Coordinates of C-alpha atoms in Angstrom, one line a residue:
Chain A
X1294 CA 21.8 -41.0 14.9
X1295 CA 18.6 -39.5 14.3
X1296 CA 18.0 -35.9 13.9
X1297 CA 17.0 -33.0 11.6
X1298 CA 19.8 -31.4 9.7
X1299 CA 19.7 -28.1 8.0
X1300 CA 21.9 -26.4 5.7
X1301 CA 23.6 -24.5 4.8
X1302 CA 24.6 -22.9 7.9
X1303 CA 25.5 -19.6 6.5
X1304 CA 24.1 -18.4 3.6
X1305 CA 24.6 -15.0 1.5
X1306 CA 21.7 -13.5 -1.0
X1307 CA 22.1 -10.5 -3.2
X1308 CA 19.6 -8.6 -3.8
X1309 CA 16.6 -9.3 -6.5
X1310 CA 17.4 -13.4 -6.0
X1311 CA 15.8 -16.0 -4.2
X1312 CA 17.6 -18.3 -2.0
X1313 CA 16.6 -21.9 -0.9
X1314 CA 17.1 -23.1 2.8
X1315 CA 17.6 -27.2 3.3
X1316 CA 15.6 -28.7 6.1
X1317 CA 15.7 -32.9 6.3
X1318 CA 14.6 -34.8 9.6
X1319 CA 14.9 -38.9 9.7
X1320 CA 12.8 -39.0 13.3
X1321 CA 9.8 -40.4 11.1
X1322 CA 7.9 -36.6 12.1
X1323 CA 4.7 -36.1 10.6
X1324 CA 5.1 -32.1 11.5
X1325 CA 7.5 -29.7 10.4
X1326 CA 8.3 -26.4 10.9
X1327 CA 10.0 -23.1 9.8
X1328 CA 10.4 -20.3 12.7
X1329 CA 12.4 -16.9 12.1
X1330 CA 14.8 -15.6 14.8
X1331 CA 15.9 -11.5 14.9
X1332 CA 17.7 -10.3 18.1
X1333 CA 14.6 -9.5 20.7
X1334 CA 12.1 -10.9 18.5
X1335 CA 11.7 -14.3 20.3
X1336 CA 10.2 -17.5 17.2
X1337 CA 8.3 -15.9 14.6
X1338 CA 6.2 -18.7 12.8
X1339 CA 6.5 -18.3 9.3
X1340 CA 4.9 -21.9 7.5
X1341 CA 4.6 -25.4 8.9
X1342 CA 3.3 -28.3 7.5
X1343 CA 1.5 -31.3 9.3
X1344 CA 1.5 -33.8 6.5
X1345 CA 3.0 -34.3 3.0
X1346 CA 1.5 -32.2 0.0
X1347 CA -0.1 -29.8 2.6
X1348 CA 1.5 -26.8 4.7
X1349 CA -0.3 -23.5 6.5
X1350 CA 1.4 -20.0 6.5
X1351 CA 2.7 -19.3 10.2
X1352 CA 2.5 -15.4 11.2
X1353 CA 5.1 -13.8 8.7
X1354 CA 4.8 -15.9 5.3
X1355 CA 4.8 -13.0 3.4
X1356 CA 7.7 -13.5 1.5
X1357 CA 8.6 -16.9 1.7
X1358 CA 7.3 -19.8 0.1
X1359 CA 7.8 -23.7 1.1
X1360 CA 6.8 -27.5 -0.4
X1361 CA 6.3 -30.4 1.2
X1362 CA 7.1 -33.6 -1.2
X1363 CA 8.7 -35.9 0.8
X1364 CA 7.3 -36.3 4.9
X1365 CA 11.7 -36.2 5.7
X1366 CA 12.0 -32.5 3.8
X1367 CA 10.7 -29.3 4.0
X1368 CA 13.1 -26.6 2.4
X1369 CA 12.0 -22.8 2.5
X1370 CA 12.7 -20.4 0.0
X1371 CA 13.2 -16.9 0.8
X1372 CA 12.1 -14.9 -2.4
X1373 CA 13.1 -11.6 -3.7
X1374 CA 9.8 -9.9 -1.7
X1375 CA 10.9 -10.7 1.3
X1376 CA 12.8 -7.3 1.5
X1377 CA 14.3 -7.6 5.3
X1378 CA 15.5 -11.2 5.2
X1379 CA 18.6 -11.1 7.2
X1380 CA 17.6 -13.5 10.1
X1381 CA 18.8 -17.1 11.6
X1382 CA 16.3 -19.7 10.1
X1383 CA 15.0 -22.5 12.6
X1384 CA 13.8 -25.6 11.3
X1385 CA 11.7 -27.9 13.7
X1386 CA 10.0 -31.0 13.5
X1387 CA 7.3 -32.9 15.9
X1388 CA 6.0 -36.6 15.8
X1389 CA 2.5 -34.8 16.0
X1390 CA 1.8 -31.2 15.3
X1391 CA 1.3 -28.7 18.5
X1392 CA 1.6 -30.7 21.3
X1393 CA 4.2 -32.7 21.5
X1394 CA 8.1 -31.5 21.8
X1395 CA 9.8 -29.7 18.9
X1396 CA 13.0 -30.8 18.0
X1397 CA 15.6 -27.9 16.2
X1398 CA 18.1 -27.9 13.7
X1399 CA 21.1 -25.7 14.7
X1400 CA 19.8 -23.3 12.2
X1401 CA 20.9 -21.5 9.1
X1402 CA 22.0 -17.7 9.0
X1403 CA 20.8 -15.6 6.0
X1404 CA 22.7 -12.4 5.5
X1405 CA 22.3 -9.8 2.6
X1406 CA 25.2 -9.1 0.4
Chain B
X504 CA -5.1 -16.1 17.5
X505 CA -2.5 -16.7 20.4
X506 CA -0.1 -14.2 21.7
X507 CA 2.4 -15.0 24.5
X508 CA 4.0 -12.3 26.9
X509 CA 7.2 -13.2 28.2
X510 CA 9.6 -11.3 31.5
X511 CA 12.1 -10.5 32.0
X512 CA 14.2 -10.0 28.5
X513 CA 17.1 -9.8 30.4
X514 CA 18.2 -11.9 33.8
X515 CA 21.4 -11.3 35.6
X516 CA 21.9 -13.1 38.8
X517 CA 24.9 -14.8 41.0
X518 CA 25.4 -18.5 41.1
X519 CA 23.6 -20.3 44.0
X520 CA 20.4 -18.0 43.7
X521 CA 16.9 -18.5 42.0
X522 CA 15.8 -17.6 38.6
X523 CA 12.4 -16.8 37.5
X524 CA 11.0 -16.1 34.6
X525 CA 7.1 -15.4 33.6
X526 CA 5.0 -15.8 30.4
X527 CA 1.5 -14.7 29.8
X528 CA -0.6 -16.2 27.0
X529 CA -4.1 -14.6 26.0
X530 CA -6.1 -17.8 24.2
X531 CA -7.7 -19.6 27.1
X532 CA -8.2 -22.7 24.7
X533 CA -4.1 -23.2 25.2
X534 CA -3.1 -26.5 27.0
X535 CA 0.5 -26.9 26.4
X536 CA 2.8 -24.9 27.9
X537 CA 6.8 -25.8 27.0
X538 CA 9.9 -24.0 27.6
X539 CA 13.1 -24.2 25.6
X540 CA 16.8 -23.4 26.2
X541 CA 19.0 -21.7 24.0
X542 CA 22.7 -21.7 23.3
X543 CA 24.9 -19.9 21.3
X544 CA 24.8 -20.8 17.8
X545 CA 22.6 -23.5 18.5
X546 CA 18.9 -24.5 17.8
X547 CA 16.8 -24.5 20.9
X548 CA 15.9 -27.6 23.4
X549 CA 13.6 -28.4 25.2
X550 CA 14.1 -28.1 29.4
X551 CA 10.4 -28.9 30.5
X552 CA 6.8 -28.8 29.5
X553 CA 3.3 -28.4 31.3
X554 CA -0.2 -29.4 30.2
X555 CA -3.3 -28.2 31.3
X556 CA -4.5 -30.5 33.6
X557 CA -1.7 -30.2 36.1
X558 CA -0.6 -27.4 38.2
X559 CA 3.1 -27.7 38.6
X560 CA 5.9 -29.6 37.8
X561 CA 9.4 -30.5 38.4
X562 CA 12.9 -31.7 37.3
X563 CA 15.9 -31.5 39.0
X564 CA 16.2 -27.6 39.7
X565 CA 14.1 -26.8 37.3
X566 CA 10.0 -26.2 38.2
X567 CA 7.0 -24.9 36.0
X568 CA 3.9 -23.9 37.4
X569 CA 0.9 -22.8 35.7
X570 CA -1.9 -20.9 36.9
X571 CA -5.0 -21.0 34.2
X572 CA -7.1 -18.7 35.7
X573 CA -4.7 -16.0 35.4
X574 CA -3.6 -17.4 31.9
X575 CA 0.5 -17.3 33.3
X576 CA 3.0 -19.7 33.7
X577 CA 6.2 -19.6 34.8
X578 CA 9.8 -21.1 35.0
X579 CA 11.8 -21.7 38.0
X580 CA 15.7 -22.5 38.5
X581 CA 16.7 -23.1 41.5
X582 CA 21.1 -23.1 42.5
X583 CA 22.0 -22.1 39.0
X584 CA 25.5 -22.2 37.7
X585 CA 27.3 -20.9 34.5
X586 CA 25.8 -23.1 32.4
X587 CA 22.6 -22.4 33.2
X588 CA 23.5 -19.3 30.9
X589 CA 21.3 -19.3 27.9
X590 CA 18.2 -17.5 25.9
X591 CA 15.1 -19.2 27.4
X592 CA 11.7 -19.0 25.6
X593 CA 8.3 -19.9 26.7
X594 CA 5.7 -20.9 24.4
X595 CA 1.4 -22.2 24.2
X596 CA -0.3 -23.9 22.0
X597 CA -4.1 -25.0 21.6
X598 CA -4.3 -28.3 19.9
X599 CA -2.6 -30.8 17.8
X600 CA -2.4 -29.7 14.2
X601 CA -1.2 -26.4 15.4
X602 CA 2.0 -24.8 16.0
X603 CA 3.8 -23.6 19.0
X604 CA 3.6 -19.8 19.7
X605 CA 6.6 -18.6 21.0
X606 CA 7.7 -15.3 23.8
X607 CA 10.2 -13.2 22.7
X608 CA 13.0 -14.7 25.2
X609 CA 14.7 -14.2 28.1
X610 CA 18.4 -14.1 28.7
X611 CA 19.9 -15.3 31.4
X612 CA 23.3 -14.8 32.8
X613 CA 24.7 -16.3 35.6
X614 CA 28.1 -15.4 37.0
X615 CA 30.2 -16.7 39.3

């Protein structure tokens, strides 16, 4: 089946180290994304990436820092300056880039130890 | 850039009756107007979507219109039930090679 898997689903990070979300899609998307969900906040944008080798900072990169080596993966690493990190992590990913229909993972939850 | 407005936060209503739920959006370059459901623990789907050139739309229960003179558009169930219970977000966008801009949700309870 195809879809876009993320992992880990929880996730714990102590303070001063830098964590590394897993994002991997096999729908052949060209677009992929990284959204930020806090209770009331709605989808906060935080990097996506159209094409391989080549991503944009979303809204709230500070922080955060992606790559983009492969068109199936897009992991985001949550460094030690993003000091509020604790958050559910959406990845998304679209056959073409802001116009067509997103598909989700079910989303990894980052918690500070 | 974009910013999208989106009432209620909070829905409560009784099973049989009509939900509806608004979204403003301040770039009038934006044509694509989707909405996504929600669910507990999940990663959100999408319900419907709207582009530009059309006024309205519908599936099953479930409507959009958009109005862009105004620069709103809005959701509409009609007889919801239980399941219907969810976080529901609205969200614009202005071209390909962008990304969606999201509201901050609604939730919406139903009860029987």
């Amino acid at each position: 089946d195809g879809g876009i898997t993320q992992s880990p689903k929880y996730l714990f990070r102590k303070e001063g180290q830098n964590v590394t979300l897993s994002c991997e899609q096999n729908l052949n998307h060209d677009a992929m994304y990284w959204y930020r969900q806090d209770p009331g906040q709605g989808l906060r944008l935080i990097y996506y990436s159209q094409i391989v080798n080549d991503f944009q900072k979303g809204d709230i990169a500070e922080g955060y820092s992606v790559s983009r080596e492969k068109k199936e993966s897009f992991p985001l690493t949550v460094t030690s300056a993003q000091k509020n990190p604790t958050a559910f992590y959406l990845c998304a990913s679209s056959m073409q880039g802001g116009i067509e229909k997103l598909f989700f993972g079910s989303g990894t939850q980052l918690s500070v130890l | 850039g974009e910013n999208v407005e989106q009432h209620p936060s909070t829905l409560s209503v009784q099973e049989g009756d009509s939900a509806v739920i608004k979204c403003t959006y301040s770039d009038s370059a934006s044509n694509y107007f989707p909405w996504y459901k929600q669910e507990l623990g999940k990663g959100p789907q999408l319900i419907i979507d709207i582009r530009s050139n059309v006024g309205e739309k519908k599936d099953q229960r479930i409507a959009v219109t958009l109005n862009k003179t105004a620069k709103h558009f809005s959701l509409h169930i009609t007889e919801t039930q239980p399941e219907d219970s969810a976080v529901y977000f609205c969200a614009a966008s202005i071209e390909a090679g962008t990304a969606l801009i999201f509201g901050k949700g609604t939730t919406l309870s139903v009860s029987s």
